[in-house]
Structures are given as C-alpha cells and as structure tokens.
JSON list of C-alpha atoms in Angstrom, two decimals:
[
{"chain": "A", "resi": 1377, "resn": "UNK", "atom": "CA", "xyz": [-1.73, 8.64, 3.22]},
{"chain": "A", "resi": 1378, "resn": "UNK", "atom": "CA", "xyz": [-2.63, 12.21, 2.32]},
{"chain": "A", "resi": 1379, "resn": "UNK", "atom": "CA", "xyz": [-3.34, 13.35, 5.87]},
{"chain": "A", "resi": 1380, "resn": "UNK", "atom": "CA", "xyz": [-0.93, 11.11, 7.73]},
{"chain": "A", "resi": 1381, "resn": "UNK", "atom": "CA", "xyz": [1.73, 13.83, 7.91]},
{"chain": "A", "resi": 1382, "resn": "UNK", "atom": "CA", "xyz": [-0.30, 16.44, 9.80]},
{"chain": "A", "resi": 1383, "resn": "UNK", "atom": "CA", "xyz": [0.23, 14.89, 13.23]},
{"chain": "A", "resi": 1384, "resn": "UNK", "atom": "CA", "xyz": [4.03, 14.70, 12.97]},
{"chain": "A", "resi": 1385, "resn": "UNK", "atom": "CA", "xyz": [6.36, 17.14, 14.69]},
{"chain": "A", "resi": 1386, "resn": "UNK", "atom": "CA", "xyz": [8.50, 19.60, 12.74]},
{"chain": "A", "resi": 1387, "resn": "UNK", "atom": "CA", "xyz": [11.68, 17.52, 13.11]},
{"chain": "A", "resi": 1388, "resn": "UNK", "atom": "CA", "xyz": [9.84, 14.34, 12.11]},
{"chain": "A", "resi": 1389, "resn": "UNK", "atom": "CA", "xyz": [8.45, 16.09, 9.02]},
{"chain": "A", "resi": 1390, "resn": "UNK", "atom": "CA", "xyz": [11.93, 17.14, 7.92]},
{"chain": "A", "resi": 1391, "resn": "UNK", "atom": "CA", "xyz": [13.30, 13.64, 8.53]},
{"chain": "A", "resi": 1392, "resn": "UNK", "atom": "CA", "xyz": [10.43, 12.10, 6.57]},
{"chain": "A", "resi": 1393, "resn": "UNK", "atom": "CA", "xyz": [11.02, 14.56, 3.69]},
{"chain": "A", "resi": 1394, "resn": "UNK", "atom": "CA", "xyz": [14.72, 13.66, 3.58]},
{"chain": "A", "resi": 1395, "resn": "UNK", "atom": "CA", "xyz": [13.87, 9.96, 3.60]},
{"chain": "A", "resi": 1396, "resn": "UNK", "atom": "CA", "xyz": [11.34, 10.36, 0.78]},
{"chain": "A", "resi": 1397, "resn": "UNK", "atom": "CA", "xyz": [13.84, 12.42, -1.24]},
{"chain": "A", "resi": 1398, "resn": "UNK", "atom": "CA", "xyz": [16.39, 9.61, -0.95]},
{"chain": "A", "resi": 1399, "resn": "UNK", "atom": "CA", "xyz": [13.80, 7.01, -1.96]},
{"chain": "A", "resi": 1400, "resn": "UNK", "atom": "CA", "xyz": [12.69, 9.19, -4.86]},
{"chain": "A", "resi": 1401, "resn": "UNK", "atom": "CA", "xyz": [16.24, 9.46, -6.17]},
{"chain": "A", "resi": 1402, "resn": "UNK", "atom": "CA", "xyz": [16.64, 5.68, -5.97]},
{"chain": "A", "resi": 1403, "resn": "UNK", "atom": "CA", "xyz": [13.33, 5.23, -7.75]},
{"chain": "A", "resi": 1404, "resn": "UNK", "atom": "CA", "xyz": [14.40, 7.62, -10.52]},
{"chain": "A", "resi": 1405, "resn": "UNK", "atom": "CA", "xyz": [17.51, 5.55, -11.13]},
{"chain": "A", "resi": 1406, "resn": "UNK", "atom": "CA", "xyz": [15.46, 2.35, -11.18]},
{"chain": "A", "resi": 1407, "resn": "UNK", "atom": "CA", "xyz": [13.05, 3.89, -13.72]},
{"chain": "A", "resi": 1408, "resn": "UNK", "atom": "CA", "xyz": [15.97, 4.75, -16.01]},
{"chain": "A", "resi": 1409, "resn": "UNK", "atom": "CA", "xyz": [17.33, 1.23, -15.73]},
{"chain": "A", "resi": 1410, "resn": "UNK", "atom": "CA", "xyz": [13.85, -0.22, -16.22]},
{"chain": "A", "resi": 1411, "resn": "UNK", "atom": "CA", "xyz": [13.44, -2.24, -13.03]},
{"chain": "A", "resi": 1412, "resn": "UNK", "atom": "CA", "xyz": [10.25, -0.64, -11.72]},
{"chain": "A", "resi": 1413, "resn": "UNK", "atom": "CA", "xyz": [6.99, -2.57, -11.46]},
{"chain": "A", "resi": 1414, "resn": "UNK", "atom": "CA", "xyz": [4.80, 0.51, -10.98]},
{"chain": "A", "resi": 1415, "resn": "UNK", "atom": "CA", "xyz": [5.98, 3.61, -12.86]},
{"chain": "A", "resi": 1416, "resn": "UNK", "atom": "CA", "xyz": [3.18, 5.70, -11.29]},
{"chain": "A", "resi": 1417, "resn": "UNK", "atom": "CA", "xyz": [4.94, 5.28, -7.95]},
{"chain": "A", "resi": 1418, "resn": "UNK", "atom": "CA", "xyz": [7.30, 8.07, -9.02]},
{"chain": "A", "resi": 1419, "resn": "UNK", "atom": "CA", "xyz": [4.39, 10.52, -9.34]},
{"chain": "A", "resi": 1420, "resn": "UNK", "atom": "CA", "xyz": [2.90, 9.51, -6.00]},
{"chain": "A", "resi": 1421, "resn": "UNK", "atom": "CA", "xyz": [6.18, 9.91, -4.22]},
{"chain": "A", "resi": 1422, "resn": "UNK", "atom": "CA", "xyz": [6.78, 13.33, -5.81]},
{"chain": "A", "resi": 1423, "resn": "UNK", "atom": "CA", "xyz": [3.35, 14.44, -4.61]},
{"chain": "A", "resi": 1424, "resn": "UNK", "atom": "CA", "xyz": [4.02, 13.18, -1.08]},
{"chain": "A", "resi": 1425, "resn": "UNK", "atom": "CA", "xyz": [7.23, 15.21, -1.01]},
{"chain": "A", "resi": 1426, "resn": "UNK", "atom": "CA", "xyz": [5.29, 18.27, -2.18]},
{"chain": "A", "resi": 1427, "resn": "UNK", "atom": "CA", "xyz": [2.72, 17.76, 0.60]},
{"chain": "A", "resi": 1428, "resn": "UNK", "atom": "CA", "xyz": [5.49, 17.52, 3.16]},
{"chain": "A", "resi": 1429, "resn": "UNK", "atom": "CA", "xyz": [7.14, 20.67, 1.83]},
{"chain": "A", "resi": 1430, "resn": "UNK", "atom": "CA", "xyz": [3.82, 22.51, 2.10]},
{"chain": "A", "resi": 1431, "resn": "UNK", "atom": "CA", "xyz": [3.19, 21.38, 5.67]},
{"chain": "A", "resi": 1432, "resn": "UNK", "atom": "CA", "xyz": [6.76, 22.27, 6.68]},
{"chain": "A", "resi": 1433, "resn": "UNK", "atom": "CA", "xyz": [6.44, 25.74, 5.14]},
{"chain": "A", "resi": 1434, "resn": "UNK", "atom": "CA", "xyz": [3.10, 26.36, 6.87]},
{"chain": "A", "resi": 1435, "resn": "UNK", "atom": "CA", "xyz": [4.67, 25.48, 10.21]},
{"chain": "A", "resi": 1436, "resn": "UNK", "atom": "CA", "xyz": [7.67, 27.74, 9.51]},
{"chain": "A", "resi": 1437, "resn": "UNK", "atom": "CA", "xyz": [5.37, 30.66, 8.73]},
{"chain": "A", "resi": 1438, "resn": "UNK", "atom": "CA", "xyz": [3.29, 30.03, 11.85]},
{"chain": "A", "resi": 1439, "resn": "UNK", "atom": "CA", "xyz": [6.45, 29.90, 13.94]},
{"chain": "A", "resi": 1440, "resn": "UNK", "atom": "CA", "xyz": [7.72, 33.16, 12.42]},
{"chain": "A", "resi": 1441, "resn": "UNK", "atom": "CA", "xyz": [4.40, 34.88, 13.13]},
{"chain": "A", "resi": 1442, "resn": "UNK", "atom": "CA", "xyz": [4.47, 33.70, 16.74]},
{"chain": "A", "resi": 1443, "resn": "UNK", "atom": "CA", "xyz": [8.02, 35.01, 17.15]},
{"chain": "A", "resi": 1444, "resn": "UNK", "atom": "CA", "xyz": [7.01, 38.33, 15.63]},
{"chain": "A", "resi": 1445, "resn": "UNK", "atom": "CA", "xyz": [4.03, 38.64, 17.97]},
{"chain": "A", "resi": 1446, "resn": "UNK", "atom": "CA", "xyz": [6.25, 37.94, 20.97]},
{"chain": "A", "resi": 1447, "resn": "UNK", "atom": "CA", "xyz": [8.72, 40.59, 19.83]},
{"chain": "A", "resi": 1448, "resn": "UNK", "atom": "CA", "xyz": [5.96, 43.15, 19.40]},
{"chain": "A", "resi": 1449, "resn": "UNK", "atom": "CA", "xyz": [4.46, 42.29, 22.77]},
{"chain": "A", "resi": 1450, "resn": "UNK", "atom": "CA", "xyz": [7.87, 42.59, 24.45]},
{"chain": "A", "resi": 1451, "resn": "UNK", "atom": "CA", "xyz": [8.39, 46.05, 22.95]},
{"chain": "A", "resi": 1452, "resn": "UNK", "atom": "CA", "xyz": [5.05, 47.37, 24.15]}
]
C-alpha cells in the first residue's frame, strides 16, 4: 500500500486524499463512540494521508520548477 500512490495522476492523488480525509473523519467519530474493531486503523489512515500529501507536494514543486525553467528559457 505504501507505493501504490506513485503511479496516480495529480488529480487522482487529490481525489484520493479527499476520500481518505472523509474516511478518517468518520473513523474518528467511530473511535469516540467505541464502534471500531481495529483502533490502529486510525494511525494507518493518518499515515496514508501524510504520504499522499508528500507526493502531491513533490509534484507541485516539480511543476513549479518546470514552469520557472520555461519562463527563463522564453526570456533568453
């Protein structure tokens, strides 16, 4: 599961992050109520969201660098 996000497109990554955030919120409510079979699921989901955020940020930085290079090349 760790490396399954790397082959997704930018839009798919954002959609997956939003979906996991919704599921995480639901899981948090279930933990408070006490209806969760595996309490460690909360930690795993939080880590998956962090991985997605990291991959998204890396792609944003790469895209910004590419745009900057194009702007510099167009000026010269």
